[in-house]
Amino acid sequence: MTDFEPKIVAFCCNFCAFAAADLAGAMRLQYPPNVRIVRLPCTGKVDALHLLKAFESGADGVFVAGCMEGECHFLEGNLRARKRVAYVKRLIAEVGLEPERVEMFNLSSAMGGRFAEIAEEMTARVKRLGPTVPARRKEAAES
Ligand code: FES
């Protein structure tokens, strides 16, 4: 299972997490390349279906990263996103996936270091859990 490199999709708010990811790059901070970013105008745009679709398309982990609570540019977008993430945790648990595969984070645009930590944390977490697709689980176990 050591060779398993998870695919992680990050739905990032343009105003905070995306800017923080950009800052992490500018600061030359190292973080795992497993994270693919989807840039959003606000995490309030994330629907439960988007998160589920990411899993259906082969993601092993998904996270949503929005502005700090109380600082969403659209007032409550990040609070709505938090509720949707909680809902998706329940849905994926019902189909036998670990709810820890999906997570919500809050950060500011100045937190480049925190973005790198989140990317590392999610990559390590999903590596521990293994692939989502049964065929890939078998493949990873044999390697
Ligand atoms: Fe950043 Fe809403 S504007 S989460």
CSV table of C-alpha atoms and ligand atoms in Angstrom, one decimal:
chain,number,residue,atom,x,y,z
A,1,MET,CA,0.0,0.0,0.0
A,2,THR,CA,3.1,2.2,0.2
A,3,ASP,CA,3.1,3.1,-3.5
A,4,PHE,CA,-0.4,4.4,-3.4
A,5,GLU,CA,-0.6,8.0,-4.5
A,6,PRO,CA,-4.0,9.4,-3.8
A,7,LYS,CA,-5.9,11.8,-6.0
A,8,ILE,CA,-7.3,14.6,-4.0
A,9,VAL,CA,-9.6,17.3,-5.3
A,10,ALA,CA,-9.7,20.7,-3.4
A,11,PHE,CA,-12.6,23.0,-4.0
A,12,CYS,CA,-11.0,26.4,-3.1
A,13,CYS,CA,-12.6,29.8,-2.7
A,14,ASN,CA,-10.9,32.4,-4.9
A,15,PHE,CA,-10.6,34.9,-2.1
A,16,CYS,CA,-8.8,32.8,0.5
A,17,ALA,CA,-7.7,29.2,-0.1
A,18,PHE,CA,-6.9,29.7,-3.8
A,19,ALA,CA,-4.9,32.8,-2.9
A,20,ALA,CA,-3.3,30.9,0.0
A,21,ALA,CA,-2.3,28.1,-2.4
A,22,ASP,CA,-0.8,30.7,-4.7
A,23,LEU,CA,1.1,32.2,-1.8
A,24,ALA,CA,2.4,28.8,-0.8
A,25,GLY,CA,3.8,28.5,-4.3
A,26,ALA,CA,5.3,32.0,-4.2
A,27,MET,CA,6.9,31.1,-0.8
A,28,ARG,CA,8.3,28.0,-2.4
A,29,LEU,CA,6.6,25.8,0.3
A,30,GLN,CA,6.6,22.1,-0.5
A,31,TYR,CA,3.4,20.2,-0.4
A,32,PRO,CA,2.3,17.0,-2.1
A,33,PRO,CA,1.4,17.2,-5.8
A,34,ASN,CA,-1.6,15.0,-5.2
A,35,VAL,CA,-4.0,17.9,-4.7
A,36,ARG,CA,-5.9,19.2,-7.8
A,37,ILE,CA,-7.5,22.6,-7.2
A,38,VAL,CA,-10.9,23.7,-8.5
A,39,ARG,CA,-11.2,27.4,-8.1
A,40,LEU,CA,-14.6,28.8,-7.1
A,41,PRO,CA,-15.9,32.3,-6.5
A,42,CYS,CA,-17.0,31.2,-3.0
A,43,THR,CA,-17.4,27.8,-1.4
A,44,GLY,CA,-21.1,28.5,-1.2
A,45,LYS,CA,-21.1,27.5,-4.9
A,46,VAL,CA,-20.2,23.9,-3.9
A,47,ASP,CA,-23.0,21.5,-4.1
A,48,ALA,CA,-23.1,18.0,-2.6
A,49,LEU,CA,-23.3,16.6,-6.1
A,50,HIS,CA,-19.9,18.3,-7.0
A,51,LEU,CA,-18.3,16.5,-4.1
A,52,LEU,CA,-19.9,13.2,-5.0
A,53,LYS,CA,-19.0,13.6,-8.7
A,54,ALA,CA,-15.3,14.1,-7.7
A,55,PHE,CA,-15.4,10.7,-6.0
A,56,GLU,CA,-17.2,9.1,-8.9
A,57,SER,CA,-14.5,10.5,-11.2
A,58,GLY,CA,-11.8,8.7,-9.2
A,59,ALA,CA,-10.8,11.1,-6.4
A,60,ASP,CA,-9.7,9.3,-3.2
A,61,GLY,CA,-10.2,12.4,-1.1
A,62,VAL,CA,-12.0,15.7,-1.4
A,63,PHE,CA,-11.8,18.9,0.6
A,64,VAL,CA,-13.4,22.3,0.5
A,65,ALA,CA,-11.4,25.3,1.7
A,66,GLY,CA,-13.2,28.6,2.3
A,67,CYS,CA,-12.8,31.9,4.1
A,68,MET,CA,-12.6,32.1,7.8
A,69,GLU,CA,-16.1,31.9,9.4
A,70,GLY,CA,-17.6,35.4,9.5
A,71,GLU,CA,-15.4,36.5,6.6
A,72,CYS,CA,-17.1,35.0,3.6
A,73,HIS,CA,-17.5,37.7,0.9
A,74,PHE,CA,-21.0,36.3,0.2
A,75,LEU,CA,-21.8,36.3,3.9
A,76,GLU,CA,-22.7,32.7,4.6
A,77,GLY,CA,-21.3,30.7,1.7
A,78,ASN,CA,-18.7,29.0,3.8
A,79,LEU,CA,-21.3,28.0,6.4
A,80,ARG,CA,-23.5,26.5,3.7
A,81,ALA,CA,-20.4,24.6,2.4
A,82,ARG,CA,-19.7,23.3,5.9
A,83,LYS,CA,-23.2,21.9,6.0
A,84,ARG,CA,-22.9,20.3,2.6
A,85,VAL,CA,-19.6,18.7,3.6
A,86,ALA,CA,-21.2,17.2,6.7
A,87,TYR,CA,-24.1,15.9,4.5
A,88,VAL,CA,-21.7,14.3,2.1
A,89,LYS,CA,-19.8,12.7,5.0
A,90,ARG,CA,-23.1,11.0,6.0
A,91,LEU,CA,-23.9,10.0,2.4
A,92,ILE,CA,-20.5,8.4,1.7
A,93,ALA,CA,-20.6,6.6,5.0
A,94,GLU,CA,-23.9,5.0,3.9
A,95,VAL,CA,-22.2,3.5,0.8
A,96,GLY,CA,-19.2,2.2,2.8
A,97,LEU,CA,-16.6,5.0,2.3
A,98,GLU,CA,-14.9,6.6,5.3
A,99,PRO,CA,-16.4,10.0,6.1
A,100,GLU,CA,-12.8,11.3,6.8
A,101,ARG,CA,-12.3,11.3,3.0
A,102,VAL,CA,-14.1,14.6,2.8
A,103,GLU,CA,-13.3,17.6,4.9
A,104,MET,CA,-14.0,21.3,5.3
A,105,PHE,CA,-11.2,23.8,6.1
A,106,ASN,CA,-11.2,27.6,6.7
A,107,LEU,CA,-8.3,29.8,6.1
A,108,SER,CA,-7.3,33.3,5.0
A,109,SER,CA,-5.4,34.4,1.9
A,110,ALA,CA,-2.3,35.1,4.1
A,111,MET,CA,-2.1,31.4,5.2
A,112,GLY,CA,0.1,29.9,2.6
A,113,GLY,CA,1.8,27.7,5.2
A,114,ARG,CA,-1.6,26.5,6.4
A,115,PHE,CA,-2.6,25.5,2.9
A,116,ALA,CA,0.5,23.4,2.5
A,117,GLU,CA,-0.2,21.8,5.9
A,118,ILE,CA,-3.8,21.0,4.8
A,119,ALA,CA,-2.5,19.4,1.6
A,120,GLU,CA,-0.1,17.3,3.5
A,121,GLU,CA,-2.7,16.4,6.2
A,122,MET,CA,-5.3,15.3,3.6
A,123,THR,CA,-2.7,13.4,1.5
A,124,ALA,CA,-1.4,11.5,4.6
A,125,ARG,CA,-5.0,10.8,5.8
A,126,VAL,CA,-6.1,9.4,2.4
A,127,LYS,CA,-2.9,7.4,2.0
A,128,ARG,CA,-3.8,5.7,5.3
A,129,LEU,CA,-7.3,5.0,4.1
A,130,GLY,CA,-6.3,3.7,0.7
A,131,PRO,CA,-8.0,4.0,-2.7
A,132,THR,CA,-11.8,4.5,-2.9
A,133,VAL,CA,-12.3,2.2,-5.9
A,134,PRO,CA,-12.3,-1.5,-5.0
A,135,ALA,CA,-10.2,-2.5,-8.0
A,136,ARG,CA,-7.5,0.1,-7.1
A,137,ARG,CA,-7.6,-1.1,-3.5
A,138,LYS,CA,-6.7,-4.6,-4.6
A,139,GLU,CA,-4.0,-3.2,-6.9
A,140,ALA,CA,-2.5,-1.1,-4.1
A,141,ALA,CA,-2.6,-4.0,-1.7
A,142,GLU,CA,-0.7,-6.2,-4.1
A,143,SER,CA,2.1,-3.6,-4.8
B,1,FES,FE1,-14.6,32.7,0.4
B,1,FES,FE2,-17.3,32.7,0.5
B,1,FES,S1,-16.0,34.2,-0.4
B,1,FES,S2,-15.9,31.2,1.2
